[in-house]
Short mmCIF file of C-alpha atoms and ligand atoms in Angstrom, two decimals:
data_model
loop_
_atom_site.label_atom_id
_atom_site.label_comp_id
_atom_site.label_asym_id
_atom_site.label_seq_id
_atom_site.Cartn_x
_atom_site.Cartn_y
_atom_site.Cartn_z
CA UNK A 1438 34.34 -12.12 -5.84
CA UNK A 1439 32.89 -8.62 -5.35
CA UNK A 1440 32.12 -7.09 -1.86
CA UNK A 1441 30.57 -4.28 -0.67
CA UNK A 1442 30.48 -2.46 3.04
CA UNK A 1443 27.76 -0.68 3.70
CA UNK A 1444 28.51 1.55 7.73
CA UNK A 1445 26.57 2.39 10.23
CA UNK A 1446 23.37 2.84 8.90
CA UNK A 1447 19.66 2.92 10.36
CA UNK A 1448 18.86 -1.16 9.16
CA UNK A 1449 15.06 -1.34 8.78
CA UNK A 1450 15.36 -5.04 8.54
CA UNK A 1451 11.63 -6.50 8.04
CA UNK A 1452 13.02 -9.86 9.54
CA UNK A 1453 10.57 -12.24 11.37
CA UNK A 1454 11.51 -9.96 14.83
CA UNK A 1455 10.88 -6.99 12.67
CA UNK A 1456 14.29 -5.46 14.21
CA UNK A 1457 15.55 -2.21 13.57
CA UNK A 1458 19.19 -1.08 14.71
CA UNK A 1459 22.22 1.18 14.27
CA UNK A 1460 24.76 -1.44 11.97
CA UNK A 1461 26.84 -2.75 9.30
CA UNK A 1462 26.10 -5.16 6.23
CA UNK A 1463 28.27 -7.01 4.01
CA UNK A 1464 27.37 -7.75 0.51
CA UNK A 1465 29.60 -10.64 -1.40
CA UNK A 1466 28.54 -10.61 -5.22
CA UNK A 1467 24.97 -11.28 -4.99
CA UNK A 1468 23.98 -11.86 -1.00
CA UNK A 1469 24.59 -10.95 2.13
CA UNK A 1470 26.67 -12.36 3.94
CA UNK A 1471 26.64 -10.52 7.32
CA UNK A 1472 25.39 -8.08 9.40
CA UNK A 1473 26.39 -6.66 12.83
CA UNK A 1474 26.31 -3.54 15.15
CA UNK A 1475 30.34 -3.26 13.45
CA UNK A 1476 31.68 -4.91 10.49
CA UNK A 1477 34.79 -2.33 10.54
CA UNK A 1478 37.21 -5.26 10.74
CA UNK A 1479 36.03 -6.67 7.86
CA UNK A 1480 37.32 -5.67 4.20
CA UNK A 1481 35.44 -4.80 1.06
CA UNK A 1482 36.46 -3.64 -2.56
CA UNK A 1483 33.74 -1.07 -1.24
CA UNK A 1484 33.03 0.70 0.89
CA UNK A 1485 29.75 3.19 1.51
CA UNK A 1486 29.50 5.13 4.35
CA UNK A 1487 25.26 5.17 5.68
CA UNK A 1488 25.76 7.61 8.99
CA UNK A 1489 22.79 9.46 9.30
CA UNK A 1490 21.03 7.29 6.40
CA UNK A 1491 17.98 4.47 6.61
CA UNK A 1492 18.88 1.23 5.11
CA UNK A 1493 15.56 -0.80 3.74
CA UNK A 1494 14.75 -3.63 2.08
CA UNK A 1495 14.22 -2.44 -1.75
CA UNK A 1496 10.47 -2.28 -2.46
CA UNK A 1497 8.46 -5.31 -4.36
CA UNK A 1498 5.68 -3.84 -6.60
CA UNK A 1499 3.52 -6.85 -7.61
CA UNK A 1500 1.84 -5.22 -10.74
CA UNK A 1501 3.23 -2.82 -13.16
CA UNK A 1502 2.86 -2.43 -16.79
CA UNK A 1503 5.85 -1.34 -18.53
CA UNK A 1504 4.48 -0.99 -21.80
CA UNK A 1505 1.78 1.60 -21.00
CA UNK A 1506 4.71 4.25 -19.25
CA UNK A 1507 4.93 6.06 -22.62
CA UNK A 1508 1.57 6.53 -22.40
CA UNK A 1509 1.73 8.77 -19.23
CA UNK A 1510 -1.21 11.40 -19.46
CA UNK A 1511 -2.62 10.00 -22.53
CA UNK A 1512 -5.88 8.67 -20.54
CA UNK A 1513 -6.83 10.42 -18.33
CA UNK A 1514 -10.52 10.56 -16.44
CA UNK A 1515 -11.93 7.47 -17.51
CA UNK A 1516 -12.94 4.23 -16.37
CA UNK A 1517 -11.70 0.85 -17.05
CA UNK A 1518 -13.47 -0.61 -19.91
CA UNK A 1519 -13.41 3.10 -21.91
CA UNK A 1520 -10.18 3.51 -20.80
CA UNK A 1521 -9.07 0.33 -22.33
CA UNK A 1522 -11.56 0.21 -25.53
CA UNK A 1523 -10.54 3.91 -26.58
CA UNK A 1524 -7.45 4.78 -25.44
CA UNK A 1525 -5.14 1.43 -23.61
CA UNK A 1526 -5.45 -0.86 -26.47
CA UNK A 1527 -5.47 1.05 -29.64
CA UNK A 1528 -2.29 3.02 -28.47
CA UNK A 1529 -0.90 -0.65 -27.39
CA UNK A 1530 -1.46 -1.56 -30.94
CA UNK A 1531 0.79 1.14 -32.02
CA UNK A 1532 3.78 0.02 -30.16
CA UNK A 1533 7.14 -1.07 -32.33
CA UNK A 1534 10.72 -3.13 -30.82
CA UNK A 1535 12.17 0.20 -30.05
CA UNK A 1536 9.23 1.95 -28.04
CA UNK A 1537 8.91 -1.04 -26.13
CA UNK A 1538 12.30 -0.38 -25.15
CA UNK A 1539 12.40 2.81 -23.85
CA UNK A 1540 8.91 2.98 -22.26
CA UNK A 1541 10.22 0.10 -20.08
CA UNK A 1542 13.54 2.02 -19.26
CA UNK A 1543 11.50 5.01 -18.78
CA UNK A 1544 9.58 2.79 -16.31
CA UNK A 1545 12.38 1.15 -14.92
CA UNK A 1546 14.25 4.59 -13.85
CA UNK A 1547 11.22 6.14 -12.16
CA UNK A 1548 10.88 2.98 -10.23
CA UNK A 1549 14.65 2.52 -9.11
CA UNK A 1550 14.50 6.27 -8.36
CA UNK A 1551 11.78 5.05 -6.07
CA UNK A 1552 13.78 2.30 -3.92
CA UNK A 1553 11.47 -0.36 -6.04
CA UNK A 1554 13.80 -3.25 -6.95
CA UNK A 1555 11.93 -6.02 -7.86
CA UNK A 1556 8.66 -5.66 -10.49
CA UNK A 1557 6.09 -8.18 -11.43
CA UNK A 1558 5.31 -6.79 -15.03
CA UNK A 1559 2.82 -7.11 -17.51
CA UNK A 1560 3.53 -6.27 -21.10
CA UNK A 1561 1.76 -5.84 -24.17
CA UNK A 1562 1.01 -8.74 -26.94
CA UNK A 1563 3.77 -8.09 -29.08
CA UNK A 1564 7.62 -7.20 -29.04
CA UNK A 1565 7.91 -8.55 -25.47
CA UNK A 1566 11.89 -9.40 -26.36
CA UNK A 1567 12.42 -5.56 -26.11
CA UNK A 1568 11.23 -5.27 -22.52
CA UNK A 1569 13.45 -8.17 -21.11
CA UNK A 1570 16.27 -6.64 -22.94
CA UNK A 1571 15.59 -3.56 -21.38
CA UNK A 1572 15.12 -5.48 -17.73
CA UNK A 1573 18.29 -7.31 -18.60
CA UNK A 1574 20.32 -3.93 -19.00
CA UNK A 1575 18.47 -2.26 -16.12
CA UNK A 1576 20.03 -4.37 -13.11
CA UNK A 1577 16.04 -4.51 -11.70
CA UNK A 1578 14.92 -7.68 -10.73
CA UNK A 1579 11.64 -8.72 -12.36
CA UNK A 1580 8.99 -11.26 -13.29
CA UNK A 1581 7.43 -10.40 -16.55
CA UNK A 1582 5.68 -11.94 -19.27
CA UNK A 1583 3.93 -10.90 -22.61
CA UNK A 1584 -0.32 -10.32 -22.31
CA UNK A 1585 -2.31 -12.65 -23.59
CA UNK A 1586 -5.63 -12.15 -25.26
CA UNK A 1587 -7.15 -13.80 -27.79
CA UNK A 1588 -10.94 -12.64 -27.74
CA UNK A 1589 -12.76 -9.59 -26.72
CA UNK A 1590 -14.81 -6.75 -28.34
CA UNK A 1591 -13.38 -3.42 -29.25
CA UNK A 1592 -9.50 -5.12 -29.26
CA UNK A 1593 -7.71 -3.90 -32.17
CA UNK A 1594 -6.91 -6.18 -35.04
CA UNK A 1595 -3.23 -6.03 -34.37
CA UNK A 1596 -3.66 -7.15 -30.91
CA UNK A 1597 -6.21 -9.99 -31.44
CA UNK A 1598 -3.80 -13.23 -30.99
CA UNK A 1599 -4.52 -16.75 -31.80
CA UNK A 1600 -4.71 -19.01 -28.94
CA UNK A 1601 -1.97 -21.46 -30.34
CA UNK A 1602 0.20 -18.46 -31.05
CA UNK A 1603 -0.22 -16.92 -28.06
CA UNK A 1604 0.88 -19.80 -25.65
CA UNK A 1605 3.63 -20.55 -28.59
CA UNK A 1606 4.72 -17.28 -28.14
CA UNK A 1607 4.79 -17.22 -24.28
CA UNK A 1608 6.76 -20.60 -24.07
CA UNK A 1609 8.90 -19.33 -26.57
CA UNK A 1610 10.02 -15.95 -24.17
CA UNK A 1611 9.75 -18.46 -21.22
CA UNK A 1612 12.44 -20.63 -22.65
CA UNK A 1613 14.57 -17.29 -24.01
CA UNK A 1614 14.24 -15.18 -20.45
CA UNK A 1615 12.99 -17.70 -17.70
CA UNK A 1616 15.72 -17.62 -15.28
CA UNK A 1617 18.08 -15.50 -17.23
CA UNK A 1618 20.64 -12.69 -15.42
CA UNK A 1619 21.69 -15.17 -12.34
CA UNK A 1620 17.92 -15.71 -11.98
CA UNK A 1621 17.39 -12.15 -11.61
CA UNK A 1622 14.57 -12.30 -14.48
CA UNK A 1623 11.66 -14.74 -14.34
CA UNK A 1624 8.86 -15.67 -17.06
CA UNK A 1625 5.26 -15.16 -16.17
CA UNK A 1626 2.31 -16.03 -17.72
CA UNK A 1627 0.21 -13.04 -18.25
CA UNK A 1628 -3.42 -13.55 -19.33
CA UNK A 1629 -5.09 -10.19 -19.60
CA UNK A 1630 -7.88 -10.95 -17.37
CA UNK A 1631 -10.86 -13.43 -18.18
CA UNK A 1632 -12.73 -11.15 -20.44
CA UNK A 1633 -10.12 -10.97 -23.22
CA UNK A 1634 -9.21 -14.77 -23.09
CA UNK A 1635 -11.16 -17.79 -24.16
CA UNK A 1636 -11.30 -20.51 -22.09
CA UNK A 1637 -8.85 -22.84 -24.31
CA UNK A 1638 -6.15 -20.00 -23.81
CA UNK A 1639 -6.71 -20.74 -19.83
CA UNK A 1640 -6.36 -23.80 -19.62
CA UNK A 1641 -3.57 -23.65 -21.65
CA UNK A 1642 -1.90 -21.40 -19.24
CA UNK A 1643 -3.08 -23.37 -16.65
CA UNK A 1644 -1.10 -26.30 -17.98
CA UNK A 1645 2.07 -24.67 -19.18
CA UNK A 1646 2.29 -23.00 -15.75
CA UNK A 1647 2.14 -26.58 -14.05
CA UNK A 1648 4.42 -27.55 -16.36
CA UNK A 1649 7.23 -25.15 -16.01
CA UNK A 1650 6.26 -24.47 -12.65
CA UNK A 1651 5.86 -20.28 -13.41
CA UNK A 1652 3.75 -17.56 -11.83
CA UNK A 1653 0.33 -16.77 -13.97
CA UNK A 1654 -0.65 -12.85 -13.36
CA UNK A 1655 -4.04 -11.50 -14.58
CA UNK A 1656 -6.21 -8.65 -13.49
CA UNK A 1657 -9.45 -10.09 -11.73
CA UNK A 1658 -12.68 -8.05 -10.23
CA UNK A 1659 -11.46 -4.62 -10.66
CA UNK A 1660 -14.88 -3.32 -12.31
CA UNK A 1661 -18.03 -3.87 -11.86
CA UNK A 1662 -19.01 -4.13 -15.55
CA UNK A 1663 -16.15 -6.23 -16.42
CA UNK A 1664 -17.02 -8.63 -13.49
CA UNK A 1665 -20.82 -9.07 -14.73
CA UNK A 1666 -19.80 -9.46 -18.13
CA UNK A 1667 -17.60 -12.55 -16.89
CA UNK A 1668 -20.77 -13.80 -15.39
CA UNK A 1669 -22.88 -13.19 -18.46
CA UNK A 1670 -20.37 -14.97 -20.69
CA UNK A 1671 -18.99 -17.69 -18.40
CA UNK A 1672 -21.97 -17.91 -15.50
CA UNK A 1673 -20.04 -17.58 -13.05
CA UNK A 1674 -18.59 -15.23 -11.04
CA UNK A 1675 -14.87 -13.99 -11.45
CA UNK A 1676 -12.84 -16.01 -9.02
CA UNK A 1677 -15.43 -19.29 -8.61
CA UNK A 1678 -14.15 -19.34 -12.43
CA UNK A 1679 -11.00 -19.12 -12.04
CA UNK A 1680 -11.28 -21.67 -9.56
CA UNK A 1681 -13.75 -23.86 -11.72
CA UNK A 1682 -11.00 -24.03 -14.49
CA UNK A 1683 -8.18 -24.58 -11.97
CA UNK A 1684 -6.21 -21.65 -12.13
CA UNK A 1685 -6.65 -20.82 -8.22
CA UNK A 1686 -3.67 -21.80 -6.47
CA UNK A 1687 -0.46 -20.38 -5.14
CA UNK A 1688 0.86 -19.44 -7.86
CA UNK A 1689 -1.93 -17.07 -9.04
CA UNK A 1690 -1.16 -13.80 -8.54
CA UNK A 1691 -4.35 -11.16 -9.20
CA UNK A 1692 -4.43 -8.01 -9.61
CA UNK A 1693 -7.09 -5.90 -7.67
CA UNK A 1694 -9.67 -7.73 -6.09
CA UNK A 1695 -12.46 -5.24 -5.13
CA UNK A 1696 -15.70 -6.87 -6.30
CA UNK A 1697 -15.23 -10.13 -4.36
CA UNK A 1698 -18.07 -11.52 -2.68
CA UNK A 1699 -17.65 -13.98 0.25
CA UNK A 1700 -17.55 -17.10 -1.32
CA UNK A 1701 -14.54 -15.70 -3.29
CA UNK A 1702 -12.96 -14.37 -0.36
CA UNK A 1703 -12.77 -17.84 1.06
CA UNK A 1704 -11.80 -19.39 -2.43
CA UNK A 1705 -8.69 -16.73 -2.41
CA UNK A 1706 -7.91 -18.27 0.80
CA UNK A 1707 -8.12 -21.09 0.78
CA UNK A 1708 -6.60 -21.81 -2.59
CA UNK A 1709 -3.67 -19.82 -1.14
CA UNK A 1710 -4.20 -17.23 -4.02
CA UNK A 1711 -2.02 -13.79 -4.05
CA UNK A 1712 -3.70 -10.79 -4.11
CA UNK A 1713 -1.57 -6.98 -5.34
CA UNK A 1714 -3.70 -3.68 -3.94
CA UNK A 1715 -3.35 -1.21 -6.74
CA UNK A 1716 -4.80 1.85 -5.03
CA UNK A 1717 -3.92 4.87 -6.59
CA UNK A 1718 -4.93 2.98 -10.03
CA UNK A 1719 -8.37 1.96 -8.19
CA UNK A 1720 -9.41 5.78 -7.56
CA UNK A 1721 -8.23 7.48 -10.97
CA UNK A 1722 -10.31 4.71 -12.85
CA UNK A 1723 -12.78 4.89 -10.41
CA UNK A 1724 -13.06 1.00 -10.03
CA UNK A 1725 -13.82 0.89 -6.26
CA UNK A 1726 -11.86 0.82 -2.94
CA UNK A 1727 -10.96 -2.80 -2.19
CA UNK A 1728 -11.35 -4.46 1.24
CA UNK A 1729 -7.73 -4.58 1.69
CA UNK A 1730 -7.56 -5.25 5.90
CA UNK A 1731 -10.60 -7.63 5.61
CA UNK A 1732 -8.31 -9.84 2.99
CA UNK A 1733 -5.18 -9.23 5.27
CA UNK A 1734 -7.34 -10.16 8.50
CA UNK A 1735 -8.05 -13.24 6.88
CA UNK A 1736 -4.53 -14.60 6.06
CA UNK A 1737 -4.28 -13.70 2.68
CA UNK A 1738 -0.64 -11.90 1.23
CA UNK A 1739 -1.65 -8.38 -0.09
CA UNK A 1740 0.82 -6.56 -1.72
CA UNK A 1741 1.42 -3.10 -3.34
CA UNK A 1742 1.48 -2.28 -7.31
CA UNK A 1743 1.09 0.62 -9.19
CA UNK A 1744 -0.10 -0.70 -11.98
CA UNK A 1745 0.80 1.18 -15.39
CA UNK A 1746 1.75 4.86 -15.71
CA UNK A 1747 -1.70 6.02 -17.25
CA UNK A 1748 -3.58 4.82 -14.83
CA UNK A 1749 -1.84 6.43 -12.09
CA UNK A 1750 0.08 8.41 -13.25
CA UNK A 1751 3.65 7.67 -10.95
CA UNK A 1752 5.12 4.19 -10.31
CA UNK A 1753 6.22 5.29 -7.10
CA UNK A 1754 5.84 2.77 -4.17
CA UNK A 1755 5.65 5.98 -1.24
CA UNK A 1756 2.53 7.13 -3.00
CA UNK A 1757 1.01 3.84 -3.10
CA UNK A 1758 1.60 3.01 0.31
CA UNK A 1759 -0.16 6.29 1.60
CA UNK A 1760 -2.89 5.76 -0.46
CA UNK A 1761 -3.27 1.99 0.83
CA UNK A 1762 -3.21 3.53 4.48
CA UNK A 1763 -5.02 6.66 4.32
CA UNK A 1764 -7.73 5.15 2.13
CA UNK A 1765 -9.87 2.86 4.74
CA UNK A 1766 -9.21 5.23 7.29
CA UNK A 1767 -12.54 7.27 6.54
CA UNK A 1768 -14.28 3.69 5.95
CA UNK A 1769 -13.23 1.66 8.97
CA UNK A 1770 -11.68 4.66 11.58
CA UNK A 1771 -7.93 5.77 11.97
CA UNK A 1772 -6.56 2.56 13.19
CA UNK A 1773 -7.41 0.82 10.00
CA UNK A 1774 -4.32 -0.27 7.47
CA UNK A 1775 -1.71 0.97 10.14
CA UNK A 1776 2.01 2.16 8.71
CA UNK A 1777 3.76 -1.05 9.94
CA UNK A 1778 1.09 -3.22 8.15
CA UNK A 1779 1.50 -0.98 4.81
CA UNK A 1780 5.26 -1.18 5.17
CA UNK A 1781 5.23 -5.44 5.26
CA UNK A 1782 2.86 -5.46 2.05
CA UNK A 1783 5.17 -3.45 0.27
CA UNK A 1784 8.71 -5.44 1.09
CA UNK A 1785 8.08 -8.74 2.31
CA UNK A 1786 4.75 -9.25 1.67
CA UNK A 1787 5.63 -8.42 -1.91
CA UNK A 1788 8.27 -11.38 -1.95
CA UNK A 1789 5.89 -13.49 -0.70
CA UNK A 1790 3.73 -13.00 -3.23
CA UNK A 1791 6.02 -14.29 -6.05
CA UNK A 1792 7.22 -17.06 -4.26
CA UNK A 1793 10.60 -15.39 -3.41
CA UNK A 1794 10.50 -14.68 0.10
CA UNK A 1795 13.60 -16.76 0.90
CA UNK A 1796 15.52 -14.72 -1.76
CA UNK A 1797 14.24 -11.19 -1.53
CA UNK A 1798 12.04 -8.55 1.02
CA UNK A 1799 14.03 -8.01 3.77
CA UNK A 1800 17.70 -7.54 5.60
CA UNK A 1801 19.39 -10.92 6.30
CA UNK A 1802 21.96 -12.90 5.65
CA UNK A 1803 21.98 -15.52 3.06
CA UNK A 1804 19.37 -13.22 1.19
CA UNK A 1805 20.07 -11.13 -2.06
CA UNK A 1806 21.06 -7.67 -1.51
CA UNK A 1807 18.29 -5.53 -2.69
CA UNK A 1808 18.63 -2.66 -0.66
CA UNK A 1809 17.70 1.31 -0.90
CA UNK A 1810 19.25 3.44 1.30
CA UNK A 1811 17.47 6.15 2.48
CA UNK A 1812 18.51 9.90 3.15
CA UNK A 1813 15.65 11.19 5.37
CA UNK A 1814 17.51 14.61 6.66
CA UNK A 1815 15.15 16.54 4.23
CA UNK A 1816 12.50 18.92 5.15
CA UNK A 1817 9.62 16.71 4.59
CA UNK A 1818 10.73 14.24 6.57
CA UNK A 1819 12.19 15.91 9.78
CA UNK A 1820 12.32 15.60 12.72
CA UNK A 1821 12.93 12.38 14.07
CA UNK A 1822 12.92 12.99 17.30
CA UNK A 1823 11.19 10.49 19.34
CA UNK A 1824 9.45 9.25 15.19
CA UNK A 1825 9.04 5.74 14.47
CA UNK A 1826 10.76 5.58 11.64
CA UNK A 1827 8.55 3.08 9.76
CA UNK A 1828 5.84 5.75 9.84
CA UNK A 1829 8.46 8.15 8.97
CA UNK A 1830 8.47 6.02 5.56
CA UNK A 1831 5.07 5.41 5.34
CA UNK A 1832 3.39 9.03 6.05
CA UNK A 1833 5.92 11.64 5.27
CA UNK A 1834 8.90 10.36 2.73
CA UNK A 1835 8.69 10.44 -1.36
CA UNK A 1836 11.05 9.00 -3.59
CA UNK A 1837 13.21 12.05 -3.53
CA UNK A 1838 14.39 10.46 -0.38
CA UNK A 1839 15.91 7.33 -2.52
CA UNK A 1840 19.95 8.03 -2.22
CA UNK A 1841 21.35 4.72 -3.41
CA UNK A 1842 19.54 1.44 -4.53
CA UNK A 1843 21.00 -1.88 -5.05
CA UNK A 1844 19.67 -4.62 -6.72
CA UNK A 1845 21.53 -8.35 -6.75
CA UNK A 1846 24.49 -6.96 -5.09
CA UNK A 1847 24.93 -4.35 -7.67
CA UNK A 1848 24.67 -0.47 -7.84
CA UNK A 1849 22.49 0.67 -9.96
CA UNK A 1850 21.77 4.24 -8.04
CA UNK A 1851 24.16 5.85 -6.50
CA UNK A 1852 23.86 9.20 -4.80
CA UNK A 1853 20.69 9.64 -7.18
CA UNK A 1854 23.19 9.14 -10.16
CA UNK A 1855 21.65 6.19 -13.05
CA UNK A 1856 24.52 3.55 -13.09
CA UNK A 1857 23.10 1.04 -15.73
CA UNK A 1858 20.96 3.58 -17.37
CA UNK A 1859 21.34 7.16 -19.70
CA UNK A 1860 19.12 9.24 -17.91
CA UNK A 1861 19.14 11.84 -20.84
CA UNK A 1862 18.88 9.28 -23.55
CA UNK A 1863 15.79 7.72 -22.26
CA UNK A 1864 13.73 10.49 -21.74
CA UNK A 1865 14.75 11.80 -25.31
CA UNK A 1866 14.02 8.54 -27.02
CA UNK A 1867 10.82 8.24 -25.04
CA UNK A 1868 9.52 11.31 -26.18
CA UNK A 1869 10.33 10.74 -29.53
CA UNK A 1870 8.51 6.80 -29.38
CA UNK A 1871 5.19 8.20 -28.32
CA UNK A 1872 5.33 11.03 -31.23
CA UNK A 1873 5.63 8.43 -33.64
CA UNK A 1874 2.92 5.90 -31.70
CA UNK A 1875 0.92 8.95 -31.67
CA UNK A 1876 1.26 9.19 -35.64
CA UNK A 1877 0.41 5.60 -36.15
CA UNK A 1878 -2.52 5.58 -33.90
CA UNK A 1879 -5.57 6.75 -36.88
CA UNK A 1880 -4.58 4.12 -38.69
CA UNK A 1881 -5.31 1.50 -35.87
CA UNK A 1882 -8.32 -0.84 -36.33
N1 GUN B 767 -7.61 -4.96 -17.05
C1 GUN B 767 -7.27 -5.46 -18.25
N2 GUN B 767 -6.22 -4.82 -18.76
C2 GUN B 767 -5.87 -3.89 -17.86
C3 GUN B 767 -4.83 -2.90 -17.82
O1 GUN B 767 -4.00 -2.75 -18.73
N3 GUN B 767 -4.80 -2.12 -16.71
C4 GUN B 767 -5.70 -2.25 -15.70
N4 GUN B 767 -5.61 -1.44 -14.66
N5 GUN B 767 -6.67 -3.15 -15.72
C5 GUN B 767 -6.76 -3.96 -16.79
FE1 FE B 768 -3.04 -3.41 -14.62
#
């Protein structure tokens, strides 16, 4: 039995009274197991002194792509469709075991430097081992599965899956990674989004999801060309078919969300559907500004996801949470998408969205310790005076302000310092994967 003491720290707790005090927690292994104003009588293998520091729950980023963070700055100034068609898929196509490795390490460090500690990622079609390897190693906790996709025009060859294959395949990770690391790592089912899968391959998911009771995560109604091709293919719109075919329910997760009409709204809703708010993603690809308070207003769980790294081009949670604020400001007037609203998407709004809200997204006993502690004496973030310090989060602080994160009980930052992962290693090895993707890439097809 390991346990940690974590002083006198600023506890940001995101419980159901949303209180915030001057206190102590104690972590034993994986949980904790209590908190008060002074724990000093208690005693811990460890113990980490938080004067002067902010103690939050770790952030929950609802869509990320792991894959794509080698190819940081290798797409820029496009929009969705050319983006994917030119650039997304073709260098997804050149991806081998070992780049898949280190662009999710890559991805994993920026977003533990970031106080993220819990991921929902989507990966590419092939060599989806090497990312839960690398999530295994990492200490982050995560819900990923491979992509699926098994039509679609422009899709290179080497990405073009059979449908049989391609649920084979998925069951087969499932049954490999699906609760693996004291449940730290979950399966998901990952179609790409409705475009690049036949109708077989959802229903399929559909039915293995029911089956093995497992989140499905696509991307839905992010573009307005890829939401009227859905409708001239399927005659439909986007989410009536998802609904049609029986994929809306709670265990849907979708990514975006901006072209929705009403009757899709309501279908969201009432089907109990999850929606993640990409928004710096949303403005680089110029896909649209979703109506992220109308959804909230309405009951349904928004959360925060950066999406992939060249889309972006950080997979920081501070950024996206200022751009989910400061976004419908200028639409709906300054009270919109207030810092306290931003702040609950992006903890427990995120657990809620993968079903783990008794586990994970905020400070309380009996949950897992997922934690980032905050140092927020920096120039950027001062003073404090008289500052609610949830805005203080929200509006001024960057990841630079991440001290020490803990995920499960366990270290993995510490005074800025990678525990579970060689800083210089992966960001030699990274550079070196995309040189050779970059070689490979002519020959794609
Ligand atoms: N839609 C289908 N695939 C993708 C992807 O990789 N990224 C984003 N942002 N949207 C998508
Ligand atoms: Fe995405």
């Amino acid at each position: 039995m390991a346990t940690l003491l974590l002083r006198q720290g600023q506890i940001i707790t995101m419980n159901p009274h949303n209180e915030i005090f001057r206190g102590d927690l104690f972590i034993t292994d994986h949980t904790i197991t209590h908190i008060g104003k002074d724990l000093s009588h208690m005693e811990a293998d460890l113990v980490i002194d938080a004067q002067g520091k902010t103690i939050i729950p770790g952030f929950v980023q609802t869509h990320i792509h792991l894959c794509q963070t080698l190819f940081r700055g290798q797409a820029d100034d496009l929009e969705l469709l050319d983006w994917l068609k030119h650039r997304i898929w073709p260098l997804e196509a050149t991806h081998d075991e070992e780049s898949i490795y280190y662009s999710a390490l890559l991805g994993i460090g920026e977003l533990i430097r970031g106080g993220t500690t819990t991921i929902m990622d989507m990966e590419t079609v092939r060599h989806t081992n090497s990312a839960f390897l690398a999530l295994a190693q990492s200490g982050i906790r995560a819900l990923s599965g491979k992509v699926m996709m098994d039509q679609g025009e422009s899709v290179p060859r080497l990405l073009l899956e059979n449908t049989t294959d391609s649920l084979q395949e998925s069951v087969d990770l499932l049954e490999k990674w699906h609760n693996h690391e004291d449940g730290r790592l979950r399966y998901a089912f990952c179609p790409r989004f409705v475009i690049s899968c036949t109708e077989e391959l959802l229903i399929g998911v559909r039915d293995l999801s029911q089956k093995y009771q497992t989140m499905v995560h696509t991307h839905a109604s992010e573009n307005q060309g890829e939401i009227a091709l859905v409708e001239a293919e399927r005659g439909m719109r986007n989410i009536v078919y998802l609904d049609h075919i029986g994929l809306a329910n709670e265990n849907l997760i979708l990514a975006h969300c901006i072209w929705l009409d009403e009757k899709e709204k309501e279908i969201i809703r009432q089907r109990g559907v999850k929606v993640t708010h990409c928004p710096g993603s949303n403005l680089k690809l110029a896909s649209g500004i979703a109506q992220t308070p109308d959804l909230l207003e309405r009951g349904i769980n928004v959360s925060l996801g950066a999406d992939g790294a060249p889309c972006n081009n950080n997979l920081n949670m501070f950024n996206e949470m200022r751009y989910a604020a400061l976004l419908q400001k200028p639409i709906l007037g300054p009270t919109a998408m207030p810092a306290k609203d931003v702040f609950n998407m992006a903890t427990i709004g995120g657990a809620k969205a993968l079903g783990l809200e008794k586990e994970i997204g905020s400070i309380e006993t009996g949950k897992k310790a997922d934690l980032a502690i905050l140092n927020l004496n920096t120039f950027h973030t001062r003073p404090t005076f008289g500052v609610d310090p949830i805005s203080q989060i929200v509006y001024s602080a960057t990841s630079e302000n991440v001290e020490t994160v803990i995920i499960n009980g366990k270290i993995v930052m510490e005074n800025r310092r990678m525990l579970t992962i060689d800083e210089q290693t992966v960001l030699h090895e990274s550079e070196k994967s995309i040189e050779r993707l970059l070689q490979r890439l002519p020959e794609i097809k």
